[in-house]
Coordinates of C-alpha atoms in Angstrom, one line a residue:
X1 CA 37.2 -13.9 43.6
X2 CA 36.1 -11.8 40.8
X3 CA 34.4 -8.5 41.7
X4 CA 31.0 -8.2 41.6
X5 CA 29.3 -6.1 38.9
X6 CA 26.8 -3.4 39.6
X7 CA 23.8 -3.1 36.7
X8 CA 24.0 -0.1 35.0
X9 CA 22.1 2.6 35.7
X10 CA 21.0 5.0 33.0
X11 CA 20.9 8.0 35.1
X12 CA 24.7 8.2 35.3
X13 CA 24.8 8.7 31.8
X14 CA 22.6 11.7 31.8
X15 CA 19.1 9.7 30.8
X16 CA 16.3 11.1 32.3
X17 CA 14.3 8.4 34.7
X18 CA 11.4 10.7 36.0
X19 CA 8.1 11.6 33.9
X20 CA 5.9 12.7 36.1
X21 CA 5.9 16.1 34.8
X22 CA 7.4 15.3 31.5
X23 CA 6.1 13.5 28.1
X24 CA 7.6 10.2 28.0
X25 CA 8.1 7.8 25.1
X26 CA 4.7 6.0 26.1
X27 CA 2.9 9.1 26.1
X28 CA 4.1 11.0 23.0
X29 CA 3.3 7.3 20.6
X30 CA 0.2 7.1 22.8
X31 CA 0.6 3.4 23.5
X32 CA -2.6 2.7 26.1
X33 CA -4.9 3.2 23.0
X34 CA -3.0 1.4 20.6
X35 CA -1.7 -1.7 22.9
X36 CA -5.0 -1.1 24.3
X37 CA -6.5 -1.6 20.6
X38 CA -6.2 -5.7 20.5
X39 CA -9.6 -7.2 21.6
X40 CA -10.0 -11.0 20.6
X41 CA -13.5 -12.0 20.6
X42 CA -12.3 -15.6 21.1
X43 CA -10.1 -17.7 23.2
X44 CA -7.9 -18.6 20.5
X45 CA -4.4 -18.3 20.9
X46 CA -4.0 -17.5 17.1
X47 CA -6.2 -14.5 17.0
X48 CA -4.4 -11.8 18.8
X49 CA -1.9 -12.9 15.7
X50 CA -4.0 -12.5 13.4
X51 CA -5.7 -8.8 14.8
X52 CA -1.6 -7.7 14.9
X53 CA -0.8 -8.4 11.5
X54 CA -3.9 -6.7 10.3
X55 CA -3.7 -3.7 12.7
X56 CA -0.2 -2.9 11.9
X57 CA -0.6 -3.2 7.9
X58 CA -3.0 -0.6 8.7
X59 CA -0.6 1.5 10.1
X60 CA 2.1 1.3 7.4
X61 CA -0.7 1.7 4.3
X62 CA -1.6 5.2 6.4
X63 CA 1.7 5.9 6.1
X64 CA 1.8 4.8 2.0
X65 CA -1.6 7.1 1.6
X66 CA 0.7 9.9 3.4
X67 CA 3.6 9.4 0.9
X68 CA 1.5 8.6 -2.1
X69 CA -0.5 11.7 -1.5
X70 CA 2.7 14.1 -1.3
X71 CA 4.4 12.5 -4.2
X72 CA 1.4 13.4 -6.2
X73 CA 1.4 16.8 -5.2
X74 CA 5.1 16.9 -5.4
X75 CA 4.9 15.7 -9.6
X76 CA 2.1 18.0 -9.9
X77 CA 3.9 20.4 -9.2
X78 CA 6.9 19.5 -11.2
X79 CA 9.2 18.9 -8.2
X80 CA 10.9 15.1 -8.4
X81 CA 13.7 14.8 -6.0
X82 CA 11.3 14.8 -3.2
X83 CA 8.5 12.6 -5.5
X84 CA 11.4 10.2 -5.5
X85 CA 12.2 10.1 -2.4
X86 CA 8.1 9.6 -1.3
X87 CA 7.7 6.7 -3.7
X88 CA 11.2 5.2 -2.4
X89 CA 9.8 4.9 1.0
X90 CA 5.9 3.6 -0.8
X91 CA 7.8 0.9 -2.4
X92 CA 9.7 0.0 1.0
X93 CA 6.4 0.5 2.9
X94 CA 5.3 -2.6 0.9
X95 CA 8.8 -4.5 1.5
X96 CA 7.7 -4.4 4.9
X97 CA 3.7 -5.3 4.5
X98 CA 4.9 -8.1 2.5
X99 CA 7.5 -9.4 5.3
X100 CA 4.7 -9.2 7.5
X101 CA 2.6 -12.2 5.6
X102 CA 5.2 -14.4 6.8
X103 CA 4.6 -14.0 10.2
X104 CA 0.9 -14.8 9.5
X105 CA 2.0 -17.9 7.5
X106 CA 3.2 -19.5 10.8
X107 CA -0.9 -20.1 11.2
X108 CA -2.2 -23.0 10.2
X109 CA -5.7 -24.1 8.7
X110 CA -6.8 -25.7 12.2
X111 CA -5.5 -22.4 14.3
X112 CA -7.8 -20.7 12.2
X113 CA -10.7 -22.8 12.1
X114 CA -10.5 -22.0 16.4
X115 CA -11.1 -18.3 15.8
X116 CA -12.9 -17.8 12.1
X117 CA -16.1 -17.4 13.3
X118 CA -15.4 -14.2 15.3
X119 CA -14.7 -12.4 12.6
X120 CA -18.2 -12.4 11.0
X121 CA -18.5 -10.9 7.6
X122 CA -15.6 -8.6 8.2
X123 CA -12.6 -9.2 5.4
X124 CA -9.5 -7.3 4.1
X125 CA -11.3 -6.5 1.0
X126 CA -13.2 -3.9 3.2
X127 CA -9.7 -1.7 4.1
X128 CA -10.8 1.4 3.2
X129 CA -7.2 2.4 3.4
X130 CA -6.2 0.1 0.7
X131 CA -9.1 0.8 -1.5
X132 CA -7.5 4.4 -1.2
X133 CA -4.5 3.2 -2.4
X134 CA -5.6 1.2 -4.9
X135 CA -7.3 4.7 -6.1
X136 CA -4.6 7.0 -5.6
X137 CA -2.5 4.3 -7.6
X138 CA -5.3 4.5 -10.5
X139 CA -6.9 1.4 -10.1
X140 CA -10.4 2.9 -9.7
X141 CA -13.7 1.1 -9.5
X142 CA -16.5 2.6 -8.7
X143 CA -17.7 -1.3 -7.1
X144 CA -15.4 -1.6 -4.3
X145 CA -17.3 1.8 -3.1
X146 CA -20.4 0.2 -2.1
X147 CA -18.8 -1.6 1.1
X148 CA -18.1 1.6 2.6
X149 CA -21.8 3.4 2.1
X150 CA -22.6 3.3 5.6
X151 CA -19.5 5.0 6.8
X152 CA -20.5 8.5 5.1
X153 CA -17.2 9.9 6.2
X154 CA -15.3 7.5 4.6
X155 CA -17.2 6.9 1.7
X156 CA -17.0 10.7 0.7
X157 CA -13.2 10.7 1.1
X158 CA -13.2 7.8 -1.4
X159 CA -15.2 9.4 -3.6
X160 CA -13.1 12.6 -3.7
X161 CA -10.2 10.4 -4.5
X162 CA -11.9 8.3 -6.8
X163 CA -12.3 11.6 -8.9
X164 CA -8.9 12.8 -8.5
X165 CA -6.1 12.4 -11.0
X166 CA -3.9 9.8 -9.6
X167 CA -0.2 9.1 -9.4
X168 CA 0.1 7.8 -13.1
X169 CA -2.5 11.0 -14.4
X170 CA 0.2 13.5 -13.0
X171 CA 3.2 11.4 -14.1
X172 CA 1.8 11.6 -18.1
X173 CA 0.8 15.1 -17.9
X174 CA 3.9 16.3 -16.5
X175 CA 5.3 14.6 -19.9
X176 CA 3.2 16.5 -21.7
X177 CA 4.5 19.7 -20.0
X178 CA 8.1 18.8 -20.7
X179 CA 7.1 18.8 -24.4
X180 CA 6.1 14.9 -24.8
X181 CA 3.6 14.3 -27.0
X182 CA 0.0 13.1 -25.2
X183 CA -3.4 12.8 -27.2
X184 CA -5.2 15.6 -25.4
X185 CA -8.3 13.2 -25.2
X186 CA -5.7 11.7 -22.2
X187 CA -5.3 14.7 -20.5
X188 CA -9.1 15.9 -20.6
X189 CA -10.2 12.2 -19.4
X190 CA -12.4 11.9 -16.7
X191 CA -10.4 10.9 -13.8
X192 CA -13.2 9.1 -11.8
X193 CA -13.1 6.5 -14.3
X194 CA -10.5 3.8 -14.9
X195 CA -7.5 4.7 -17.0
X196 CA -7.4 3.0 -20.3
X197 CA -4.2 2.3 -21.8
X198 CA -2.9 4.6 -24.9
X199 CA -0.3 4.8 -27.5
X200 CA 0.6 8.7 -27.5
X201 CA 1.5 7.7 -23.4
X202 CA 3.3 4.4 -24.6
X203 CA 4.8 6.3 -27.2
X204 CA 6.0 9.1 -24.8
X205 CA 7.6 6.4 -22.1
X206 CA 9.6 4.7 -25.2
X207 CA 10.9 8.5 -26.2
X208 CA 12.3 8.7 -22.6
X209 CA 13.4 4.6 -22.6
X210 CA 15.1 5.2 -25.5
X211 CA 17.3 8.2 -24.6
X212 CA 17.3 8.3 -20.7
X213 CA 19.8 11.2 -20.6
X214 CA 17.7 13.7 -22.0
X215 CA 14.7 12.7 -20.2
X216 CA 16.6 11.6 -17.1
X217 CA 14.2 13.0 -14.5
X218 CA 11.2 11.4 -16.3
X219 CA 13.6 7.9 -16.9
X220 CA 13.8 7.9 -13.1
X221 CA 10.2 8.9 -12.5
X222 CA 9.2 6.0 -14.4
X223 CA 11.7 3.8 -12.3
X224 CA 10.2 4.8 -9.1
X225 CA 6.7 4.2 -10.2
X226 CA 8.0 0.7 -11.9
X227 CA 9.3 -0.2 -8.2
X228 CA 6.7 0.4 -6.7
X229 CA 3.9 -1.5 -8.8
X230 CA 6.7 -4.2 -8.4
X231 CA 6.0 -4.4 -4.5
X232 CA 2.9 -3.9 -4.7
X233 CA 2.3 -6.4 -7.1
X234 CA 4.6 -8.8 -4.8
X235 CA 2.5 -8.2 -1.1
X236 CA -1.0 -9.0 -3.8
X237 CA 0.9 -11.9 -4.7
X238 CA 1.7 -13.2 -1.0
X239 CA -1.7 -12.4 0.0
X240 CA -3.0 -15.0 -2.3
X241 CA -0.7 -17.6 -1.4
X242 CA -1.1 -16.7 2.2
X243 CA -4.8 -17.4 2.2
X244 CA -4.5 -20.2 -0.1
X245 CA -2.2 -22.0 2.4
X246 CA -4.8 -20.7 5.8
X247 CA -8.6 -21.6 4.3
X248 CA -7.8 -23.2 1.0
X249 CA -10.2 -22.4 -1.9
X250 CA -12.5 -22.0 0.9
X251 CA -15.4 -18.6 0.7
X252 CA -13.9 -15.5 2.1
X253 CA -15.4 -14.4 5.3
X254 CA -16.8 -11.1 3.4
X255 CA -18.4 -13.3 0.9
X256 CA -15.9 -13.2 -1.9
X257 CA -14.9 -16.4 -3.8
X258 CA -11.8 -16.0 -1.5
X259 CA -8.4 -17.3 -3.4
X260 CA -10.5 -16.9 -6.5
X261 CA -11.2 -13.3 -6.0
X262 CA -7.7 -12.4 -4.9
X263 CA -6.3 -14.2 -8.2
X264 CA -8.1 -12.1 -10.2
X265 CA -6.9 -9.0 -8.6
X266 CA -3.5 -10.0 -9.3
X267 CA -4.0 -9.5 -13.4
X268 CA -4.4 -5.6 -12.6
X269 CA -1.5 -3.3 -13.8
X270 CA -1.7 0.2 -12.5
X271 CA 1.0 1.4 -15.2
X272 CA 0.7 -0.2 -18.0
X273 CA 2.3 1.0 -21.0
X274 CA 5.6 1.4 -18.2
X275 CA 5.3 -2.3 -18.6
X276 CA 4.3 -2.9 -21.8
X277 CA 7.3 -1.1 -23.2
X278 CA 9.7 -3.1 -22.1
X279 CA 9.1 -5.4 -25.1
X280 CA 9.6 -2.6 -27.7
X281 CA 13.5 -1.7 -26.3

């Protein structure tokens, strides 16, 4: 008769098993307020899904604002290695939002119908975390503000980035302080408003294409930024054919023309002449 086996128990190997007087795993990730955090206002199965997958892409874009924001200081500053690094973990950030949507795909068009009306006139298109992204990135418009007036405290930290330099600001004048040519009507824009494309910056990006080894901290600066536009690019992408396969060509719930809107997002290029000079190698 074979012998009987005992479950293991942790404590043998040193774990500790009492918390009473200690921080435990619970407690330091402070898990009653966020499992705490999910509150259907339906009885649809579908919509604790669908608060989830919106809660936790949340959670990684605070993370992306926390990287992008470094990595901006970091190529102000003139220090890549750890710029790299930041926009590394951005561009993974968005491998994992854009896993996410295919969790949400598993929804259909009739689980969604049972919840839909719950959510009122609240929409992604509000995130005021991704409109800070989208600003930090470069992709500023002064528009998208006006869904945020009546959170003053928000609204005024997207206005402060708004009128920041972004990512792509610092990345072309940090070639023109390793001796890169850039028209100085570029580097004394006004950086509240959208950046316009320009051929002293496209110009600049080709000198470094074209002879990576002497420019090779700018070659891979350009890389990183390339990767990430490429993921981000890739989760607008899914989010379009994600809704398009959940409501159709149907209104957005904030009022949007829905797929139509989001289609039209996905013609914006945060780097452009990074792109654009690809044809000219």
């Amino acid at each position: 008769m074979a012998d009987v086996v005992k479950p293991f128990d942790p404590a043998q190997d040193g774990a500790q098993m009492t918390f009473d007087q200690r921080m435990s795993y619970g407690d330091y990730l402070s898990l009653d307020k966020v499992l705490d955090a999910q509150a259907p206002l339906s009885q649809a199965h579908d919509e604790l899904l669908f608060i989830v997958q919106h809660q936790t892409s949340e959670l990684w874009m605070k993370l992306a604002l926390h990287e992008m924001t470094a990595a901006k200081a970091a190529i102000a500053a003139g220090n890549l290695p750890p710029a790299f690094k930041m926009l590394s973990r951005t561009a993974r950030i968005f491998e994992q939002l854009n896993s996410a949507w295919d969790v949400l795909r598993t929804m259909t068009p009739s689980d969604y119908t049972t919840f839909r009306e719950a959510l009122g006139q609240s929409s992604g298109f509000q995130s005021y975390q991704y409109r800070a992204i989208e600003f930090l990135a470069g992709n500023k418009n002064a528009a998208m503000l006006r869904p945020h007036a009546h959170v003053p405290k928000v609204h005024d930290w997207l206005v402060s980035l708004k009128n920041q330099t972004s990512l792509y600001d610092e990345a072309i004048a940090l070639m023109s302080r390793s001796g890169l040519e850039i028209d100085a009507s570029v580097l004394s824009r006004d950086h509240s408003e959208p950046y316009q494309p320009n051929d002293s910056v496209r110009n600049a990006w080709l000198a470094v294409y074209r002879d990576p080894n002497a420019h090779w901290p700018l070659y891979e600066l350009a890389e990183k930024l390339v990767d990430f536009e490429d993921y981000f690019r890739r989760w607008r992408f899914n989010h379009v054919t994600t809704v398009e396969r959940v409501i159709g060509f149907k209104r957005g719930t904030g009022g949007t023309s829905g797929v139509t809107y989001l289609r039209r997002m996905l013609d914006v290029v945060l780097f452009p002449e990074l792109w654009d000079l690809r044809a000219d190698l």
